[in-house]
Amino acid sequence: MAPIRNYTNWNKRPSDKLAQIEPYRKYVFICEGANTETWYFEHLIDIKKDLNIKPTIFLELWEKTEADRDISYPRKLIEFANEKKCDKTLDFDPDHDKMIIIFDADIYEAKALGYDETVELGEKDNTLGVTNPNFELFLLLHFPDAYETIIKPHAGELLENKKTGNQRYSYSLLLSLTGINSKTNDDIGNLADNVLTAIAEEKHLNQDIHQCLGQLTCNIGSIIEGIIEDRLN
């Protein structure tokens, strides 16, 4: 099995032998996408201190590598995450840590069945971050007044999720706003600097992943807000 590439801004969890007032806990992100999401969450980890996330909280990204890199189907991604939690070398403590699995729902809008079953499976032992149609919707929220000026005027096109040329509408809209190719340029991760804006703007969308299909949906900002406020557990 291919190894996990572990990205964090801490070298390791402090020893359990050390006196601790509060338990150390870790939030681990595993993402469907191999580029855009990875760059975003790496930068989010880098600015952890700027977001006033408590020092007893660790953020990590477990990046798929080698043969596992192309795992994207949500159910397979959940199975992969659950399997990796059992890898003792990755230091995941199920009593304190939380796995956050990020995936898009567009496949279920287009052709796949079993969305409810996938969510039920994933929520047994994890937190699910879902975007409908895709992660670019979350990135579009990082601009001031994004819902009123960007999302709402293009809601139909975003949900329809058709291709413009060889790219989805949300990708093309994001490219027009940033000038950054979100699939090939890691500068797209710098949008995480505006994550507090995204958290606020996301509240205008549906955040209930159980009622996801047929409407623009995103709960990633809500998850990050829960980490910042230390209430996700």
mmCIF file of C-alpha atoms in Angstrom:
data_model
loop_
_atom_site.group_PDB
_atom_site.id
_atom_site.type_symbol
_atom_site.label_atom_id
_atom_site.label_comp_id
_atom_site.label_asym_id
_atom_site.label_seq_id
_atom_site.Cartn_x
_atom_site.Cartn_y
_atom_site.Cartn_z
ATOM 1 C CA MET A 1 0.000 0.000 0.000
ATOM 2 C CA ALA A 2 1.252 3.468 -0.865
ATOM 3 C CA PRO A 3 2.408 5.622 2.041
ATOM 4 C CA ILE A 4 0.645 8.757 3.238
ATOM 5 C CA ARG A 5 2.379 12.105 2.868
ATOM 6 C CA ASN A 6 1.777 13.849 6.170
ATOM 7 C CA TYR A 7 1.687 17.664 6.192
ATOM 8 C CA THR A 8 1.520 19.519 9.496
ATOM 9 C CA ASN A 9 3.152 22.496 11.165
ATOM 10 C CA TRP A 10 4.061 20.410 14.199
ATOM 11 C CA ASN A 11 6.722 17.746 14.260
ATOM 12 C CA LYS A 12 4.880 15.353 16.525
ATOM 13 C CA ARG A 13 2.311 15.128 19.246
ATOM 14 C CA PRO A 14 3.767 15.822 22.705
ATOM 15 C CA SER A 15 4.401 12.728 24.748
ATOM 16 C CA ASP A 16 1.449 11.446 26.747
ATOM 17 C CA LYS A 17 3.867 11.257 29.679
ATOM 18 C CA LEU A 18 3.985 15.047 29.867
ATOM 19 C CA ALA A 19 1.633 16.759 32.255
ATOM 20 C CA GLN A 20 -1.252 18.189 30.280
ATOM 21 C CA ILE A 21 -4.020 20.511 31.401
ATOM 22 C CA GLU A 22 -6.008 19.804 28.239
ATOM 23 C CA PRO A 23 -5.802 16.780 25.942
ATOM 24 C CA TYR A 24 -3.942 17.264 22.697
ATOM 25 C CA ARG A 25 -6.076 16.383 19.727
ATOM 26 C CA LYS A 26 -5.594 16.258 16.025
ATOM 27 C CA TYR A 27 -7.850 17.102 13.108
ATOM 28 C CA VAL A 28 -6.802 15.224 9.997
ATOM 29 C CA PHE A 29 -7.930 16.198 6.496
ATOM 30 C CA ILE A 30 -8.130 13.693 3.654
ATOM 31 C CA CYS A 31 -9.306 15.171 0.363
ATOM 32 C CA GLU A 32 -10.738 13.886 -2.878
ATOM 33 C CA GLY A 33 -8.654 16.217 -5.042
ATOM 34 C CA ALA A 34 -4.921 15.762 -5.357
ATOM 35 C CA ASN A 35 -3.977 19.389 -6.101
ATOM 36 C CA THR A 36 -6.418 22.217 -5.328
ATOM 37 C CA GLU A 37 -7.641 20.916 -1.980
ATOM 38 C CA THR A 38 -4.135 19.900 -0.956
ATOM 39 C CA TRP A 39 -2.733 23.378 -1.576
ATOM 40 C CA TYR A 40 -5.621 24.993 0.273
ATOM 41 C CA PHE A 41 -5.365 22.890 3.419
ATOM 42 C CA GLU A 42 -1.575 23.094 3.504
ATOM 43 C CA HIS A 43 -1.862 26.872 3.624
ATOM 44 C CA LEU A 44 -4.643 26.661 6.196
ATOM 45 C CA ILE A 45 -2.301 24.629 8.387
ATOM 46 C CA ASP A 46 0.444 27.220 7.893
ATOM 47 C CA ILE A 47 -1.823 30.038 9.176
ATOM 48 C CA LYS A 48 -3.210 28.064 12.130
ATOM 49 C CA LYS A 49 -1.728 30.504 14.629
ATOM 50 C CA ASP A 50 -3.165 33.521 12.788
ATOM 51 C CA LEU A 51 -6.622 31.974 13.143
ATOM 52 C CA ASN A 52 -6.156 31.710 16.926
ATOM 53 C CA ILE A 53 -6.594 27.957 16.865
ATOM 54 C CA LYS A 54 -5.661 26.645 20.292
ATOM 55 C CA PRO A 55 -2.093 25.340 20.671
ATOM 56 C CA THR A 56 -3.495 22.039 21.968
ATOM 57 C CA ILE A 57 -5.065 21.430 18.544
ATOM 58 C CA PHE A 58 -3.041 19.954 15.686
ATOM 59 C CA LEU A 59 -4.008 20.162 12.032
ATOM 60 C CA GLU A 60 -2.705 17.604 9.576
ATOM 61 C CA LEU A 61 -3.251 16.797 5.927
ATOM 62 C CA TRP A 62 -2.826 13.186 4.930
ATOM 63 C CA GLU A 63 -2.049 13.378 1.244
ATOM 64 C CA LYS A 64 -2.568 10.355 -0.971
ATOM 65 C CA THR A 65 0.515 9.204 -2.842
ATOM 66 C CA GLU A 66 1.547 6.777 -5.574
ATOM 67 C CA ALA A 67 -1.188 4.253 -6.417
ATOM 68 C CA ASP A 68 -3.589 5.836 -3.928
ATOM 69 C CA ARG A 69 -3.270 9.323 -5.410
ATOM 70 C CA ASP A 70 -6.226 8.908 -7.783
ATOM 71 C CA ILE A 71 -8.697 7.595 -5.206
ATOM 72 C CA SER A 72 -11.601 10.005 -5.542
ATOM 73 C CA TYR A 73 -14.900 8.131 -5.468
ATOM 74 C CA PRO A 74 -16.399 9.187 -2.108
ATOM 75 C CA ARG A 75 -17.133 5.708 -0.748
ATOM 76 C CA LYS A 76 -13.616 4.546 -1.658
ATOM 77 C CA LEU A 77 -12.191 7.686 -0.060
ATOM 78 C CA ILE A 78 -14.048 6.942 3.187
ATOM 79 C CA GLU A 79 -12.800 3.350 3.188
ATOM 80 C CA PHE A 80 -9.269 4.613 2.538
ATOM 81 C CA ALA A 81 -9.483 7.088 5.445
ATOM 82 C CA ASN A 82 -10.832 4.469 7.852
ATOM 83 C CA GLU A 83 -8.058 2.109 6.852
ATOM 84 C CA LYS A 84 -5.347 4.714 7.366
ATOM 85 C CA LYS A 85 -6.620 5.519 10.866
ATOM 86 C CA CYS A 86 -5.496 2.028 11.870
ATOM 87 C CA ASP A 87 -1.930 2.651 10.689
ATOM 88 C CA LYS A 88 0.033 2.982 13.938
ATOM 89 C CA THR A 89 2.799 4.972 12.241
ATOM 90 C CA LEU A 90 0.328 7.815 11.606
ATOM 91 C CA ASP A 91 -0.448 8.340 15.299
ATOM 92 C CA PHE A 92 -4.224 8.664 15.062
ATOM 93 C CA ASP A 93 -5.946 8.413 18.431
ATOM 94 C CA PRO A 94 -9.645 7.592 17.901
ATOM 95 C CA ASP A 95 -10.473 8.754 21.422
ATOM 96 C CA HIS A 96 -9.258 12.303 20.800
ATOM 97 C CA ASP A 97 -8.668 12.858 17.087
ATOM 98 C CA LYS A 98 -11.111 13.548 14.265
ATOM 99 C CA MET A 99 -10.887 12.568 10.618
ATOM 100 C CA ILE A 100 -12.349 15.085 8.164
ATOM 101 C CA ILE A 101 -13.045 13.716 4.688
ATOM 102 C CA ILE A 102 -13.555 16.278 1.917
ATOM 103 C CA PHE A 103 -15.380 15.315 -1.283
ATOM 104 C CA ASP A 104 -17.614 16.690 -4.040
ATOM 105 C CA ALA A 105 -21.229 15.658 -4.541
ATOM 106 C CA ASP A 106 -21.385 16.402 -8.267
ATOM 107 C CA ILE A 107 -21.007 12.741 -9.182
ATOM 108 C CA TYR A 108 -24.266 11.991 -7.364
ATOM 109 C CA GLU A 109 -26.062 14.759 -9.233
ATOM 110 C CA ALA A 110 -24.829 13.415 -12.544
ATOM 111 C CA LYS A 111 -25.124 9.652 -12.454
ATOM 112 C CA ALA A 112 -24.158 7.861 -9.240
ATOM 113 C CA LEU A 113 -26.629 6.438 -6.760
ATOM 114 C CA GLY A 114 -26.213 5.914 -3.058
ATOM 115 C CA TYR A 115 -25.458 9.408 -1.730
ATOM 116 C CA ASP A 116 -27.419 8.872 1.503
ATOM 117 C CA GLU A 117 -25.711 5.542 2.085
ATOM 118 C CA THR A 118 -22.299 7.132 1.498
ATOM 119 C CA VAL A 119 -22.986 9.883 4.040
ATOM 120 C CA GLU A 120 -24.256 7.352 6.563
ATOM 121 C CA LEU A 121 -21.120 5.259 6.125
ATOM 122 C CA GLY A 122 -18.819 8.263 6.379
ATOM 123 C CA GLU A 123 -20.417 9.808 9.444
ATOM 124 C CA LYS A 124 -20.047 6.677 11.553
ATOM 125 C CA ASP A 125 -16.504 7.600 12.550
ATOM 126 C CA ASN A 126 -15.689 10.791 10.634
ATOM 127 C CA THR A 127 -16.709 14.334 9.824
ATOM 128 C CA LEU A 128 -17.670 14.870 6.197
ATOM 129 C CA GLY A 129 -16.971 18.082 4.311
ATOM 130 C CA VAL A 130 -19.150 18.109 1.194
ATOM 131 C CA THR A 131 -19.421 20.583 -1.652
ATOM 132 C CA ASN A 132 -22.084 20.507 -4.326
ATOM 133 C CA PRO A 133 -21.052 20.733 -7.046
ATOM 134 C CA ASN A 134 -17.349 20.950 -6.202
ATOM 135 C CA PHE A 135 -14.563 22.423 -4.093
ATOM 136 C CA GLU A 136 -14.328 25.513 -6.299
ATOM 137 C CA LEU A 137 -17.700 26.595 -4.870
ATOM 138 C CA PHE A 138 -16.049 26.863 -1.450
ATOM 139 C CA LEU A 139 -13.145 28.822 -2.924
ATOM 140 C CA LEU A 140 -15.550 31.291 -4.538
ATOM 141 C CA LEU A 141 -16.797 32.164 -1.052
ATOM 142 C CA HIS A 142 -13.462 33.725 -0.097
ATOM 143 C CA PHE A 143 -14.312 37.102 -1.638
ATOM 144 C CA PRO A 144 -16.209 39.903 0.173
ATOM 145 C CA ASP A 145 -19.971 39.711 -0.495
ATOM 146 C CA ALA A 146 -19.306 36.551 -2.481
ATOM 147 C CA TYR A 147 -22.807 35.179 -2.157
ATOM 148 C CA GLU A 148 -24.576 38.293 -3.449
ATOM 149 C CA THR A 149 -22.067 39.262 -6.122
ATOM 150 C CA ILE A 150 -20.678 35.915 -7.309
ATOM 151 C CA ILE A 151 -22.746 32.937 -6.218
ATOM 152 C CA LYS A 152 -26.324 34.183 -6.407
ATOM 153 C CA PRO A 153 -26.078 35.699 -9.925
ATOM 154 C CA HIS A 154 -24.572 32.449 -11.234
ATOM 155 C CA ALA A 155 -26.426 29.942 -9.039
ATOM 156 C CA GLY A 156 -28.094 28.151 -11.938
ATOM 157 C CA GLU A 157 -24.911 27.750 -13.933
ATOM 158 C CA LEU A 158 -22.958 26.623 -10.882
ATOM 159 C CA LEU A 159 -25.472 23.954 -9.952
ATOM 160 C CA GLU A 160 -25.873 22.804 -13.545
ATOM 161 C CA ASN A 161 -22.116 22.275 -13.486
ATOM 162 C CA LYS A 162 -21.715 22.145 -17.249
ATOM 163 C CA LYS A 163 -18.348 22.466 -18.893
ATOM 164 C CA THR A 164 -17.082 25.689 -20.413
ATOM 165 C CA GLY A 165 -14.608 24.371 -22.932
ATOM 166 C CA ASN A 166 -12.997 21.505 -21.051
ATOM 167 C CA GLN A 167 -13.559 22.921 -17.543
ATOM 168 C CA ARG A 168 -16.538 23.133 -15.207
ATOM 169 C CA TYR A 169 -18.319 26.458 -14.836
ATOM 170 C CA SER A 170 -17.160 26.986 -11.235
ATOM 171 C CA TYR A 171 -13.530 26.519 -12.269
ATOM 172 C CA SER A 172 -13.886 29.052 -15.080
ATOM 173 C CA LEU A 173 -15.577 31.549 -12.763
ATOM 174 C CA LEU A 174 -12.825 31.153 -10.170
ATOM 175 C CA LEU A 175 -10.157 31.581 -12.857
ATOM 176 C CA SER A 176 -11.784 34.818 -14.029
ATOM 177 C CA LEU A 177 -11.720 36.177 -10.466
ATOM 178 C CA THR A 178 -8.213 35.118 -9.458
ATOM 179 C CA GLY A 179 -6.254 34.695 -12.684
ATOM 180 C CA ILE A 180 -4.974 31.473 -11.113
ATOM 181 C CA ASN A 181 -5.351 28.014 -12.586
ATOM 182 C CA SER A 182 -6.598 26.174 -9.516
ATOM 183 C CA LYS A 183 -5.577 22.800 -10.951
ATOM 184 C CA THR A 184 -1.936 23.627 -11.634
ATOM 185 C CA ASN A 185 -0.924 26.644 -9.506
ATOM 186 C CA ASP A 186 -0.424 26.232 -5.772
ATOM 187 C CA ASP A 187 -0.983 29.978 -5.269
ATOM 188 C CA ILE A 188 -4.684 29.106 -5.118
ATOM 189 C CA GLY A 189 -4.020 27.884 -1.581
ATOM 190 C CA ASN A 190 -3.428 31.478 -0.487
ATOM 191 C CA LEU A 191 -7.198 31.996 -0.571
ATOM 192 C CA ALA A 192 -7.152 30.378 2.865
ATOM 193 C CA ASP A 193 -5.990 33.768 4.161
ATOM 194 C CA ASN A 194 -9.627 34.822 3.664
ATOM 195 C CA VAL A 195 -11.172 31.781 5.332
ATOM 196 C CA LEU A 196 -13.086 33.901 7.862
ATOM 197 C CA THR A 197 -14.838 35.605 4.951
ATOM 198 C CA ALA A 198 -15.664 32.200 3.484
ATOM 199 C CA ILE A 199 -17.075 31.024 6.806
ATOM 200 C CA ALA A 200 -19.435 34.007 6.912
ATOM 201 C CA GLU A 201 -20.447 33.780 3.246
ATOM 202 C CA GLU A 202 -21.074 30.045 3.441
ATOM 203 C CA LYS A 203 -23.958 30.652 5.849
ATOM 204 C CA HIS A 204 -25.980 31.915 2.868
ATOM 205 C CA LEU A 205 -25.751 28.443 1.274
ATOM 206 C CA ASN A 206 -27.227 25.145 2.320
ATOM 207 C CA GLN A 207 -24.846 23.643 4.882
ATOM 208 C CA ASP A 208 -26.841 20.493 5.609
ATOM 209 C CA ILE A 209 -25.061 17.736 3.728
ATOM 210 C CA HIS A 210 -28.054 15.421 4.295
ATOM 211 C CA GLN A 211 -30.125 17.729 2.054
ATOM 212 C CA CYS A 212 -27.387 18.288 -0.490
ATOM 213 C CA LEU A 213 -28.622 17.104 -3.847
ATOM 214 C CA GLY A 214 -30.358 19.669 -6.023
ATOM 215 C CA GLN A 215 -28.964 22.739 -4.264
ATOM 216 C CA LEU A 216 -25.660 24.527 -3.865
ATOM 217 C CA THR A 217 -24.148 23.097 -0.717
ATOM 218 C CA CYS A 218 -20.992 23.586 1.314
ATOM 219 C CA ASN A 219 -20.146 22.866 4.945
ATOM 220 C CA ILE A 220 -16.353 23.147 4.884
ATOM 221 C CA GLY A 221 -16.410 26.644 6.355
ATOM 222 C CA SER A 222 -18.649 25.369 9.143
ATOM 223 C CA ILE A 223 -16.152 22.615 9.917
ATOM 224 C CA ILE A 224 -13.231 25.051 10.024
ATOM 225 C CA GLU A 225 -15.259 27.391 12.234
ATOM 226 C CA GLY A 226 -15.868 24.473 14.584
ATOM 227 C CA ILE A 227 -12.127 23.831 14.792
ATOM 228 C CA ILE A 228 -11.366 27.514 15.468
ATOM 229 C CA GLU A 229 -13.994 27.642 18.208
ATOM 230 C CA ASP A 230 -12.938 24.210 19.522
ATOM 231 C CA ARG A 231 -16.434 22.761 19.398
ATOM 232 C CA LEU A 232 -16.178 20.261 16.549
ATOM 233 C CA ASN A 233 -15.830 17.355 18.958
#
